[in-house]
Coordinates of C-alpha atoms in Angstrom, one line a residue:
M1 CA 16.6 13.4 3.6
G2 CA 14.4 13.8 0.6
G3 CA 17.0 12.2 -1.7
V4 CA 17.5 9.2 0.5
G5 CA 13.7 8.9 0.9
L6 CA 13.2 8.9 -2.8
A7 CA 16.0 6.4 -3.4
A8 CA 14.5 4.1 -0.7
L9 CA 11.0 4.5 -2.3
T10 CA 12.4 3.6 -5.7
A11 CA 14.2 0.5 -4.4
N12 CA 11.1 -0.7 -2.4
A13 CA 8.8 0.0 -5.3
V14 CA 10.9 -2.2 -7.6
S15 CA 10.8 -5.0 -5.0
F16 CA 7.1 -4.6 -4.6
A17 CA 6.5 -4.8 -8.3
L18 CA 8.7 -8.0 -8.5
L19 CA 6.8 -9.6 -5.7
W20 CA 3.3 -8.7 -7.0
A21 CA 2.9 -12.1 -8.7
Y22 CA 3.5 -13.9 -5.4
R23 CA 1.2 -11.9 -3.2
S24 CA -1.3 -14.8 -2.9
G25 CA 1.3 -17.4 -2.3
D26 CA 2.0 -19.4 0.9
S27 CA 2.4 -17.6 4.2
N28 CA 6.1 -16.9 3.7
M29 CA 5.6 -15.2 0.3
R30 CA 2.6 -13.4 1.7
S31 CA 4.7 -12.1 4.5
V32 CA 7.4 -10.9 2.2
W33 CA 4.9 -9.2 0.0
L34 CA 3.1 -7.5 2.9
C35 CA 6.5 -6.2 4.3
S36 CA 7.4 -4.9 0.8
R37 CA 4.0 -3.2 0.6
N38 CA 4.4 -1.7 4.0
D39 CA 7.9 -0.4 3.1
V40 CA 6.5 1.4 0.1
L41 CA 3.7 2.9 2.1
G42 CA 6.2 3.8 4.8
N43 CA 8.5 5.6 2.4
L44 CA 5.6 7.6 1.0
A45 CA 4.4 8.4 4.5
V46 CA 7.8 9.5 5.7
L47 CA 8.2 11.8 2.8
L48 CA 4.8 13.3 3.4
A49 CA 5.6 13.6 7.2
A50 CA 8.9 15.4 6.4
L51 CA 7.0 17.9 4.3
G52 CA 4.4 18.3 7.1
V53 CA 7.1 18.9 9.7
F54 CA 8.9 21.3 7.4
R55 CA 5.7 23.3 6.8
T56 CA 4.3 23.3 10.3
G57 CA 7.4 23.0 12.5
L58 CA 5.6 20.5 14.6
G59 CA 6.2 16.8 15.2
W60 CA 2.7 15.6 14.8
P61 CA 3.2 14.4 11.2
D62 CA 5.9 12.0 12.5
V63 CA 3.6 10.7 15.2
S64 CA 0.8 10.1 12.7
V65 CA 3.2 8.1 10.5
A66 CA 4.3 6.0 13.4
V67 CA 0.7 5.2 14.3
I68 CA -0.1 4.3 10.7
M69 CA 3.0 2.2 10.3
G70 CA 2.4 0.4 13.5
S71 CA -1.2 -0.4 12.5
L72 CA 0.0 -1.7 9.1
A73 CA 2.6 -4.0 10.8
L74 CA 0.0 -5.4 13.2
Q75 CA -2.5 -5.9 10.3
G76 CA 0.1 -7.7 8.3
A77 CA 1.1 -9.9 11.3
V78 CA -2.5 -10.9 11.8
V79 CA -3.0 -11.8 8.1
V80 CA 0.2 -13.9 8.0
I81 CA -0.5 -15.7 11.3
R82 CA -4.0 -16.6 10.2
Q83 CA -2.7 -17.9 6.9
A84 CA 0.1 -19.9 8.5
L85 CA -2.3 -21.5 11.0
A86 CA -4.7 -22.4 8.1
E87 CA -1.7 -24.0 6.3
L88 CA -0.7 -25.9 9.3
K89 CA -4.3 -27.2 9.8
G90 CA -4.5 -28.1 6.1
G91 CA -1.2 -30.1 6.3
H92 CA 0.7 -27.7 4.0
L93 CA 4.2 -27.9 5.4

């Protein structure tokens, strides 16, 4: 699991770096960048949770990661929806 997690983290970190220049673009680019950011954070969190589960034998680290990832997804959705609505009001189609 650790090897796959590190491979996923590497791939997502490369994507994140490539998209960095477009993080302030239109709502579509912003959405892609936020998803990429969340993927990198999720990969890091999953690796830390795996370590926590391994050390404690409990499932709470996994639950904590799920709450964090859900919160990041909701935050990203709100940001993109607000930006898309502003673009629609401003006539940017």
